[in-house]
């Protein structure tokens, strides 16, 4: 990828000209507006996007670091957290905070768990966090930052967490186990009920990573989808991460971290007066917290309401089922597992999926990949409902090109950088 080195212009430039320039910079970007992007973007339509954008702009200058200065943001954050807890069966006393994203929410969960264990006198240097192999890499990152050891445990044959294997991996040094609802690579909800029992038996912290499903699964369940229990209704669940900037459809920079008790959450907070700038208390990793992200999440939640989210969930689930059925009907392709929400993957035993990916990329379709098994990953938005037929036609054409040993951009090595 090309690197550009900027230089501050001597004189300020006209905004209209800059705006035009910025719009043209986008020409090489993935075409998400036409629903050709099935990763990074959650496109619920222009009406939702407008609410997210305008609410962000209304509060772009305000800073969530200062609740006394901006009681508006404090109130919106409290209400957003309350809505999340309500959706995720938060018991009395449960609490939470907004963060900048799933990775920060996960970092906060792991840090809180570690610091609570340390306060109880446990040795936490190099202590273990045991996760299914499908858990997000944000757990590895958190462990790396916090001086903990990540232990990745092989999955069951159905690509979900294997509670037996996780149970065997728990030892005296284990602080936390993890389940995803759903995991990113396979889009599947782990058997959280079993993990909850395990956590209670072993006396370890269970974090549920519902970054993808937290603002989706509850509505899918209301629509009749058979979503197994995965949240605070299970007594072993200590904390949950749930992203507003994914299927909450809010502007980027908005996630929630929830704790079962206030007592537990205290270990998340950083508080100090060890400098001349006055006493400071921050609930999450950030100092300055963008008012726009908080406002945008608040506005989109209220603009959609239960009805709106149920309708979006219905569209995404139907689109996923339709795509999976059509792909399974093609001779060269198959899907994996039984996803219930908006993520699925498909691969092939006869064609190299990454070559097919390359041909789809050349046709303007941008998505993720999975390496085990080699597969093409789809994280669907409501907007994809309108492009299923185009995608399937291009998939067949891409497969034909690969079958014929198509040259040129036939292969791709997708990565997240
Ligand atoms: C299951 C899951 N957890 C955590 C994350 C990390 O979220 P973020 O990219 O907002 O930091 C993701 C991102 O896709 C995810 O899918």
CSV table of C-alpha atoms and ligand atoms in Angstrom, one decimal:
chain,number,residue,atom,x,y,z
A,1,UNK,CA,0.0,0.0,0.0
A,2,UNK,CA,1.3,3.5,-0.9
A,3,UNK,CA,2.4,5.7,2.0
A,4,UNK,CA,1.7,9.4,1.9
A,5,UNK,CA,3.6,12.0,3.8
A,6,UNK,CA,1.5,15.1,4.5
A,7,UNK,CA,2.7,18.7,4.9
A,8,UNK,CA,0.8,21.4,6.6
A,9,UNK,CA,0.0,24.0,4.0
A,10,UNK,CA,1.4,27.5,4.6
A,11,UNK,CA,-2.1,29.0,4.2
A,12,UNK,CA,-5.4,27.5,5.2
A,13,UNK,CA,-7.5,26.3,2.4
A,14,UNK,CA,-11.1,26.8,1.4
A,15,UNK,CA,-13.5,24.2,3.0
A,16,UNK,CA,-15.6,23.7,-0.2
A,17,UNK,CA,-12.4,22.8,-2.1
A,18,UNK,CA,-11.2,20.6,0.6
A,19,UNK,CA,-14.6,18.8,0.8
A,20,UNK,CA,-14.5,18.2,-2.9
A,21,UNK,CA,-10.9,16.8,-2.6
A,22,UNK,CA,-12.0,14.6,0.3
A,23,UNK,CA,-14.9,13.3,-1.7
A,24,UNK,CA,-12.6,12.4,-4.6
A,25,UNK,CA,-10.2,10.7,-2.2
A,26,UNK,CA,-12.9,8.2,-1.6
A,27,UNK,CA,-12.9,7.0,-5.2
A,28,UNK,CA,-10.6,4.1,-4.4
A,29,UNK,CA,-12.5,3.0,-1.3
A,30,UNK,CA,-14.7,0.0,-0.9
A,31,UNK,CA,-18.2,0.8,-2.4
A,32,UNK,CA,-20.1,0.4,0.9
A,33,UNK,CA,-22.9,2.8,-0.2
A,34,UNK,CA,-24.0,0.3,-2.8
A,35,UNK,CA,-23.8,-2.6,-0.3
A,36,UNK,CA,-20.7,-4.1,-1.9
A,37,UNK,CA,-18.9,-4.3,1.4
A,38,UNK,CA,-19.6,-7.1,3.9
A,39,UNK,CA,-17.1,-6.1,6.6
A,40,UNK,CA,-16.3,-2.9,8.5
A,41,UNK,CA,-19.6,-1.3,7.6
A,42,UNK,CA,-23.1,-1.7,9.0
A,43,UNK,CA,-25.4,-0.1,6.5
A,44,UNK,CA,-29.0,0.2,7.7
A,45,UNK,CA,-30.0,2.7,5.1
A,46,UNK,CA,-29.7,6.5,4.6
A,47,UNK,CA,-32.4,7.4,7.1
A,48,UNK,CA,-30.4,5.7,9.9
A,49,UNK,CA,-27.1,7.0,8.6
A,50,UNK,CA,-28.5,10.5,8.7
A,51,UNK,CA,-29.5,10.3,12.3
A,52,UNK,CA,-26.1,8.9,13.2
A,53,UNK,CA,-24.3,11.6,11.3
A,54,UNK,CA,-26.4,14.6,12.4
A,55,UNK,CA,-26.4,13.5,16.0
A,56,UNK,CA,-22.6,13.1,15.9
A,57,UNK,CA,-22.2,16.6,14.4
A,58,UNK,CA,-24.4,18.1,17.1
A,59,UNK,CA,-22.1,17.0,19.8
A,60,UNK,CA,-18.8,16.8,17.9
A,61,UNK,CA,-17.1,19.3,20.2
A,62,UNK,CA,-18.3,18.0,23.6
A,63,UNK,CA,-16.1,15.8,25.7
A,64,UNK,CA,-17.4,12.8,27.7
A,65,UNK,CA,-14.4,13.2,30.0
A,66,UNK,CA,-16.3,16.0,31.7
A,67,UNK,CA,-19.7,14.9,33.0
A,68,UNK,CA,-19.9,18.0,35.2
A,69,UNK,CA,-19.4,20.3,32.2
A,70,UNK,CA,-21.6,18.1,30.0
A,71,UNK,CA,-24.5,16.6,31.9
A,72,UNK,CA,-26.1,16.1,28.5
A,73,UNK,CA,-23.5,13.5,27.6
A,74,UNK,CA,-23.6,11.9,31.0
A,75,UNK,CA,-27.4,11.5,30.7
A,76,UNK,CA,-27.1,10.1,27.2
A,77,UNK,CA,-24.4,7.6,28.2
A,78,UNK,CA,-26.5,6.5,31.3
A,79,UNK,CA,-29.5,6.0,29.1
A,80,UNK,CA,-27.5,4.1,26.5
A,81,UNK,CA,-26.1,1.8,29.2
A,82,UNK,CA,-29.6,1.4,30.7
A,83,UNK,CA,-31.0,0.3,27.3
A,84,UNK,CA,-28.1,-2.2,26.8
A,85,UNK,CA,-28.6,-3.7,30.3
A,86,UNK,CA,-32.3,-3.9,29.7
A,87,UNK,CA,-31.8,-5.8,26.5
A,88,UNK,CA,-29.2,-8.1,28.0
A,89,UNK,CA,-31.1,-9.0,31.2
A,90,UNK,CA,-28.9,-6.9,33.5
A,91,UNK,CA,-29.9,-7.7,37.1
A,92,UNK,CA,-30.4,-5.0,39.7
A,93,UNK,CA,-27.1,-3.5,40.4
A,94,UNK,CA,-25.6,-4.2,37.0
A,95,UNK,CA,-23.8,-1.3,35.4
A,96,UNK,CA,-21.6,-0.3,32.5
A,97,UNK,CA,-19.9,2.3,30.4
A,98,UNK,CA,-19.5,3.4,26.8
A,99,UNK,CA,-16.1,2.8,25.2
A,100,UNK,CA,-14.7,3.6,21.8
A,101,UNK,CA,-15.1,0.1,20.5
A,102,UNK,CA,-15.1,-3.6,21.0
A,103,UNK,CA,-11.4,-3.8,21.6
A,104,UNK,CA,-11.5,-1.2,24.4
A,105,UNK,CA,-14.6,-2.9,26.0
A,106,UNK,CA,-12.7,-6.2,26.0
A,107,UNK,CA,-9.5,-4.6,27.3
A,108,UNK,CA,-11.6,-3.1,30.1
A,109,UNK,CA,-13.2,-6.5,31.0
A,110,UNK,CA,-9.9,-8.2,31.1
A,111,UNK,CA,-8.3,-5.4,33.2
A,112,UNK,CA,-11.2,-5.4,35.6
A,113,UNK,CA,-11.0,-9.1,36.1
A,114,UNK,CA,-7.2,-9.0,36.6
A,115,UNK,CA,-7.4,-6.1,39.1
A,116,UNK,CA,-10.2,-7.7,41.1
A,117,UNK,CA,-8.2,-10.9,41.3
A,118,UNK,CA,-5.1,-9.0,42.4
A,119,UNK,CA,-7.1,-7.2,45.1
A,120,UNK,CA,-8.1,-10.6,46.4
A,121,UNK,CA,-4.4,-11.4,46.8
A,122,UNK,CA,-4.0,-13.6,43.7
A,123,UNK,CA,-0.8,-13.6,41.7
A,124,UNK,CA,-1.9,-12.1,38.4
A,125,UNK,CA,1.5,-11.8,36.6
A,126,UNK,CA,1.3,-14.2,33.7
A,127,UNK,CA,-2.1,-15.5,34.8
A,128,UNK,CA,-4.3,-17.1,32.2
A,129,UNK,CA,-7.2,-16.1,30.1
A,130,UNK,CA,-8.7,-19.1,28.4
A,131,UNK,CA,-10.6,-18.5,25.2
A,132,UNK,CA,-12.1,-20.6,22.4
A,133,UNK,CA,-9.9,-20.5,19.2
A,134,UNK,CA,-12.6,-18.4,17.6
A,135,UNK,CA,-12.5,-15.6,20.1
A,136,UNK,CA,-11.5,-12.2,18.8
A,137,UNK,CA,-7.8,-11.2,18.7
A,138,UNK,CA,-8.7,-8.3,21.0
A,139,UNK,CA,-8.3,-10.8,23.9
A,140,UNK,CA,-4.7,-11.5,22.8
A,141,UNK,CA,-4.2,-7.8,22.6
A,142,UNK,CA,-5.6,-7.2,26.1
A,143,UNK,CA,-3.5,-10.0,27.5
A,144,UNK,CA,-0.4,-8.5,25.8
A,145,UNK,CA,-1.1,-5.1,27.3
A,146,UNK,CA,-1.9,-6.5,30.8
A,147,UNK,CA,0.9,-9.0,31.3
A,148,UNK,CA,-1.4,-12.0,31.1
A,149,UNK,CA,-1.2,-15.2,29.1
A,150,UNK,CA,-3.8,-16.0,26.4
A,151,UNK,CA,-4.7,-19.7,26.1
A,152,UNK,CA,-6.6,-20.5,22.9
A,153,UNK,CA,-8.5,-23.8,23.1
A,154,UNK,CA,-9.5,-25.9,20.0
A,155,UNK,CA,-13.2,-25.7,19.0
A,156,UNK,CA,-15.7,-28.5,18.9
A,157,UNK,CA,-16.4,-30.0,15.4
A,158,UNK,CA,-19.4,-27.7,15.0
A,159,UNK,CA,-17.0,-24.7,15.1
A,160,UNK,CA,-18.3,-23.5,18.5
A,161,UNK,CA,-16.4,-23.4,21.8
A,162,UNK,CA,-15.9,-26.8,23.3
A,163,UNK,CA,-16.8,-26.6,27.0
A,164,UNK,CA,-15.0,-29.8,27.8
A,165,UNK,CA,-11.7,-28.5,26.3
A,166,UNK,CA,-12.1,-25.2,28.1
A,167,UNK,CA,-12.8,-27.0,31.4
A,168,UNK,CA,-9.6,-29.0,30.9
A,169,UNK,CA,-7.6,-25.8,30.2
A,170,UNK,CA,-8.7,-24.1,33.4
A,171,UNK,CA,-6.0,-24.3,36.1
A,172,UNK,CA,-5.1,-22.5,39.3
A,173,UNK,CA,-3.6,-19.6,37.2
A,174,UNK,CA,-6.8,-19.1,35.2
A,175,UNK,CA,-8.7,-15.8,35.9
A,176,UNK,CA,-11.1,-15.7,33.0
A,177,UNK,CA,-12.9,-17.7,30.4
A,178,UNK,CA,-14.6,-16.3,27.3
A,179,UNK,CA,-17.5,-17.2,25.0
A,180,UNK,CA,-18.7,-15.2,22.0
A,181,UNK,CA,-22.2,-14.4,20.9
A,182,UNK,CA,-21.4,-14.7,18.1
A,183,UNK,CA,-17.7,-15.1,17.3
A,184,UNK,CA,-16.4,-13.1,14.3
A,185,UNK,CA,-14.9,-15.9,12.2
A,186,UNK,CA,-17.8,-18.3,12.1
A,187,UNK,CA,-20.7,-16.2,13.2
A,188,UNK,CA,-21.8,-18.8,15.7
A,189,UNK,CA,-23.0,-18.4,19.3
A,190,UNK,CA,-20.9,-20.4,21.7
A,191,UNK,CA,-22.6,-22.7,24.3
A,192,UNK,CA,-22.7,-19.9,26.9
A,193,UNK,CA,-25.0,-21.8,29.2
A,194,UNK,CA,-22.4,-24.5,29.7
A,195,UNK,CA,-19.6,-21.9,30.0
A,196,UNK,CA,-21.7,-20.2,32.7
A,197,UNK,CA,-22.0,-23.4,34.7
A,198,UNK,CA,-18.3,-24.0,34.2
A,199,UNK,CA,-17.4,-20.5,35.4
A,200,UNK,CA,-19.5,-21.0,38.6
A,201,UNK,CA,-18.0,-24.4,39.3
A,202,UNK,CA,-14.4,-23.3,38.7
A,203,UNK,CA,-14.8,-19.9,40.3
A,204,UNK,CA,-13.5,-18.0,37.2
A,205,UNK,CA,-14.8,-14.9,35.5
A,206,UNK,CA,-16.9,-15.5,32.3
A,207,UNK,CA,-16.8,-12.7,29.8
A,208,UNK,CA,-19.3,-12.9,27.0
A,209,UNK,CA,-18.1,-11.1,23.8
A,210,UNK,CA,-21.4,-9.9,22.3
A,211,UNK,CA,-19.7,-7.1,20.3
A,212,UNK,CA,-21.5,-8.4,17.2
A,213,UNK,CA,-24.6,-9.8,18.8
A,214,UNK,CA,-25.4,-7.6,21.7
A,215,UNK,CA,-27.7,-5.2,19.8
A,216,UNK,CA,-28.8,-7.9,17.3
A,217,UNK,CA,-29.5,-11.2,19.1
A,218,UNK,CA,-32.1,-9.8,21.5
A,219,UNK,CA,-34.2,-8.5,18.5
A,220,UNK,CA,-33.7,-11.7,16.5
A,221,UNK,CA,-35.0,-13.6,19.5
A,222,UNK,CA,-38.1,-11.3,19.7
A,223,UNK,CA,-38.6,-12.2,16.0
A,224,UNK,CA,-38.7,-15.9,16.9
A,225,UNK,CA,-35.1,-16.9,16.1
A,226,UNK,CA,-34.0,-19.6,18.4
A,227,UNK,CA,-31.2,-17.7,20.1
A,228,UNK,CA,-29.9,-19.6,23.2
A,229,UNK,CA,-29.3,-17.7,26.5
A,230,UNK,CA,-26.1,-15.8,26.3
A,231,UNK,CA,-26.3,-12.8,28.6
A,232,UNK,CA,-26.8,-11.9,32.3
A,233,UNK,CA,-29.8,-14.2,32.5
A,234,UNK,CA,-27.0,-16.9,33.0
A,235,UNK,CA,-25.7,-16.5,36.5
A,236,UNK,CA,-22.1,-17.2,35.6
A,237,UNK,CA,-21.8,-14.3,33.2
A,238,UNK,CA,-19.7,-11.6,34.9
A,239,UNK,CA,-19.3,-9.1,32.0
A,240,UNK,CA,-20.5,-8.5,28.5
A,241,UNK,CA,-19.1,-6.4,25.6
A,242,UNK,CA,-21.6,-5.2,23.0
A,243,UNK,CA,-20.8,-2.8,20.2
A,244,UNK,CA,-23.2,0.0,19.2
A,245,UNK,CA,-21.1,0.8,16.1
A,246,UNK,CA,-21.8,-2.7,14.7
A,247,UNK,CA,-25.4,-3.9,14.7
A,248,UNK,CA,-26.5,-0.9,16.9
A,249,UNK,CA,-25.9,1.1,13.6
A,250,UNK,CA,-24.4,4.0,15.5
A,251,UNK,CA,-21.4,6.1,14.2
A,252,UNK,CA,-18.0,4.5,14.8
A,253,UNK,CA,-16.4,4.9,18.2
A,254,UNK,CA,-19.3,3.4,20.3
A,255,UNK,CA,-19.4,0.2,22.3
A,256,UNK,CA,-20.6,-0.8,25.7
A,257,UNK,CA,-18.9,-2.8,28.5
A,258,UNK,CA,-21.3,-4.2,31.1
A,259,UNK,CA,-20.6,-5.6,34.6
A,260,UNK,CA,-22.8,-7.7,36.8
A,261,UNK,CA,-22.1,-5.5,39.9
A,262,UNK,CA,-21.0,-2.0,40.7
A,263,UNK,CA,-18.5,-3.5,43.1
A,264,UNK,CA,-16.8,-5.4,40.2
A,265,UNK,CA,-16.9,-2.3,38.0
A,266,UNK,CA,-14.9,-0.3,40.5
A,267,UNK,CA,-11.8,-2.3,39.4
A,268,UNK,CA,-12.2,-0.9,35.9
A,269,UNK,CA,-12.0,2.7,37.1
A,270,UNK,CA,-8.6,4.6,37.1
A,271,UNK,CA,-8.4,7.3,39.7
A,272,UNK,CA,-5.5,9.4,40.8
A,273,UNK,CA,-4.3,12.8,41.9
A,274,UNK,CA,-0.6,12.1,41.3
A,275,UNK,CA,0.1,15.2,39.2
A,276,UNK,CA,-0.5,18.9,39.5
A,277,UNK,CA,-3.5,18.9,37.2
A,278,UNK,CA,-6.0,17.9,39.9
A,279,UNK,CA,-7.8,14.7,40.7
A,280,UNK,CA,-8.9,12.6,37.8
A,281,UNK,CA,-11.3,9.6,37.6
A,282,UNK,CA,-11.8,7.8,34.3
A,283,UNK,CA,-14.1,4.8,34.0
A,284,UNK,CA,-12.5,3.5,30.8
A,285,UNK,CA,-9.1,3.6,29.0
A,286,UNK,CA,-9.8,6.9,27.3
A,287,UNK,CA,-9.2,10.3,28.6
A,288,UNK,CA,-11.1,12.5,26.2
A,289,UNK,CA,-14.2,10.8,25.0
A,290,UNK,CA,-15.9,12.0,21.8
A,291,UNK,CA,-19.3,13.5,22.6
A,292,UNK,CA,-20.3,12.7,19.0
A,293,UNK,CA,-20.1,9.0,19.4
A,294,UNK,CA,-22.2,9.0,22.6
A,295,UNK,CA,-24.8,11.3,21.0
A,296,UNK,CA,-24.9,9.3,17.8
A,297,UNK,CA,-25.5,6.0,19.7
A,298,UNK,CA,-28.2,7.6,21.8
A,299,UNK,CA,-30.0,9.1,18.8
A,300,UNK,CA,-29.9,5.9,16.7
A,301,UNK,CA,-31.2,3.8,19.5
A,302,UNK,CA,-34.1,6.1,20.0
A,303,UNK,CA,-34.7,6.6,16.2
A,304,UNK,CA,-35.0,2.9,15.6
A,305,UNK,CA,-36.6,1.7,18.8
A,306,UNK,CA,-37.5,-2.0,19.4
A,307,UNK,CA,-39.7,-2.0,16.2
A,308,UNK,CA,-36.9,-0.6,14.1
A,309,UNK,CA,-34.3,-3.0,15.4
A,310,UNK,CA,-36.6,-6.0,15.0
A,311,UNK,CA,-37.2,-5.0,11.4
A,312,UNK,CA,-33.5,-4.6,10.7
A,313,UNK,CA,-32.8,-8.0,12.4
A,314,UNK,CA,-35.5,-9.6,10.3
A,315,UNK,CA,-34.1,-8.3,7.1
A,316,UNK,CA,-30.5,-9.4,7.9
A,317,UNK,CA,-31.5,-12.9,9.1
A,318,UNK,CA,-33.6,-13.4,6.0
A,319,UNK,CA,-30.9,-12.2,3.7
A,320,UNK,CA,-28.4,-14.5,5.4
A,321,UNK,CA,-30.7,-17.5,5.1
A,322,UNK,CA,-31.4,-16.7,1.4
A,323,UNK,CA,-27.7,-16.3,0.6
A,324,UNK,CA,-26.7,-19.5,2.4
A,325,UNK,CA,-29.4,-21.5,0.6
A,326,UNK,CA,-28.4,-20.2,-2.8
A,327,UNK,CA,-24.7,-20.8,-2.1
A,328,UNK,CA,-25.3,-24.3,-0.9
A,329,UNK,CA,-27.2,-25.0,-4.1
A,330,UNK,CA,-24.2,-24.1,-6.2
A,331,UNK,CA,-22.1,-27.2,-7.1
A,332,UNK,CA,-18.7,-25.9,-5.9
A,333,UNK,CA,-19.6,-24.1,-2.6
A,334,UNK,CA,-20.7,-24.9,0.9
A,335,UNK,CA,-21.4,-22.9,4.0
A,336,UNK,CA,-20.2,-23.9,7.5
A,337,UNK,CA,-22.1,-24.3,10.8
A,338,UNK,CA,-25.5,-23.0,11.6
A,339,UNK,CA,-25.3,-19.2,12.1
A,340,UNK,CA,-28.4,-17.5,13.4
A,341,UNK,CA,-27.6,-13.8,13.0
A,342,UNK,CA,-25.9,-11.9,10.2
A,343,UNK,CA,-22.5,-13.5,9.8
A,344,UNK,CA,-21.7,-16.6,7.7
A,345,UNK,CA,-18.9,-18.1,5.7
A,346,UNK,CA,-18.6,-20.2,2.7
A,347,UNK,CA,-15.8,-22.2,1.1
A,348,UNK,CA,-15.2,-24.8,-1.5
A,349,UNK,CA,-13.6,-28.3,-1.7
A,350,UNK,CA,-13.1,-27.9,-5.5
A,351,UNK,CA,-12.0,-24.3,-6.0
A,352,UNK,CA,-9.5,-22.2,-4.0
A,353,UNK,CA,-11.8,-19.9,-2.0
A,354,UNK,CA,-9.1,-17.2,-1.9
A,355,UNK,CA,-8.9,-17.2,-5.7
A,356,UNK,CA,-12.7,-16.8,-5.8
A,357,UNK,CA,-12.3,-14.0,-3.3
A,358,UNK,CA,-9.8,-12.3,-5.6
A,359,UNK,CA,-12.2,-12.5,-8.5
A,360,UNK,CA,-15.1,-11.1,-6.4
A,361,UNK,CA,-12.8,-8.3,-5.2
A,362,UNK,CA,-12.0,-7.5,-8.8
A,363,UNK,CA,-15.7,-7.1,-9.3
A,364,UNK,CA,-16.0,-4.7,-6.4
A,365,UNK,CA,-17.2,-7.0,-3.6
A,366,UNK,CA,-15.2,-6.4,-0.4
A,367,UNK,CA,-15.5,-8.8,2.5
A,368,UNK,CA,-13.5,-10.7,5.1
A,369,UNK,CA,-11.8,-14.1,4.8
A,370,UNK,CA,-11.4,-17.0,7.2
A,371,UNK,CA,-8.2,-19.2,7.2
A,372,UNK,CA,-9.5,-22.3,8.9
A,373,UNK,CA,-11.2,-23.6,6.8
A,374,UNK,CA,-10.2,-21.3,3.9
A,375,UNK,CA,-13.4,-19.4,3.3
A,376,UNK,CA,-15.1,-16.2,2.3
A,377,UNK,CA,-16.6,-14.3,5.2
A,378,UNK,CA,-19.8,-12.3,5.0
A,379,UNK,CA,-21.0,-9.8,7.7
A,380,UNK,CA,-24.4,-8.7,6.3
A,381,UNK,CA,-26.2,-5.4,6.8
A,382,UNK,CA,-29.8,-4.6,6.0
A,383,UNK,CA,-28.6,-3.0,2.8
A,384,UNK,CA,-27.4,-6.3,1.4
A,385,UNK,CA,-31.0,-7.4,0.9
A,386,UNK,CA,-31.0,-5.4,-2.3
A,387,UNK,CA,-27.9,-6.9,-3.8
A,388,UNK,CA,-28.2,-10.7,-3.2
A,389,UNK,CA,-28.9,-11.5,-6.8
A,390,UNK,CA,-26.1,-9.4,-8.1
A,391,UNK,CA,-23.7,-11.0,-5.7
A,392,UNK,CA,-24.8,-14.5,-6.5
A,393,UNK,CA,-24.4,-13.8,-10.3
A,394,UNK,CA,-20.9,-12.4,-9.7
A,395,UNK,CA,-20.0,-15.4,-7.5
A,396,UNK,CA,-21.0,-17.8,-10.3
A,397,UNK,CA,-19.0,-15.8,-12.8
A,398,UNK,CA,-16.0,-15.6,-10.4
A,399,UNK,CA,-16.2,-19.4,-9.9
A,400,UNK,CA,-16.2,-19.9,-13.6
A,401,UNK,CA,-13.1,-17.7,-14.0
A,402,UNK,CA,-11.3,-19.6,-11.4
A,403,UNK,CA,-12.4,-23.0,-12.9
A,404,UNK,CA,-10.9,-21.8,-16.2
A,405,UNK,CA,-7.6,-20.9,-14.5
A,406,UNK,CA,-8.4,-17.1,-14.9
A,407,UNK,CA,-5.3,-15.0,-14.9
A,408,UNK,CA,-4.5,-11.6,-13.6
A,409,UNK,CA,-6.0,-10.7,-10.2
A,410,UNK,CA,-7.1,-14.3,-9.7
A,411,UNK,CA,-5.6,-14.6,-6.2
A,412,UNK,CA,-5.7,-12.3,-3.2
A,413,UNK,CA,-4.2,-12.4,0.2
A,414,UNK,CA,-6.7,-10.5,2.2
A,415,UNK,CA,-5.6,-9.1,5.6
A,416,UNK,CA,-6.8,-6.6,8.0
A,417,UNK,CA,-4.2,-3.9,7.5
B,1,LIG,C1,-16.8,-10.7,18.1
B,1,LIG,C2,-16.0,-9.4,18.1
B,1,LIG,N1,-15.4,-9.0,19.2
B,1,LIG,C3,-14.6,-7.8,19.2
B,1,LIG,C4,-14.4,-7.1,18.1
B,1,LIG,C5,-13.6,-5.9,18.1
B,1,LIG,O1,-14.3,-4.7,17.9
B,1,LIG,P1,-13.7,-3.3,17.5
B,1,LIG,O2,-13.2,-3.6,16.1
B,1,LIG,O3,-14.8,-2.4,17.6
B,1,LIG,O4,-12.6,-3.0,18.4
B,1,LIG,C6,-15.0,-7.5,16.9
B,1,LIG,C7,-14.8,-6.8,15.6
B,1,LIG,O5,-15.2,-7.1,14.6
B,1,LIG,C8,-15.8,-8.7,16.9
B,1,LIG,O6,-16.4,-9.1,15.7
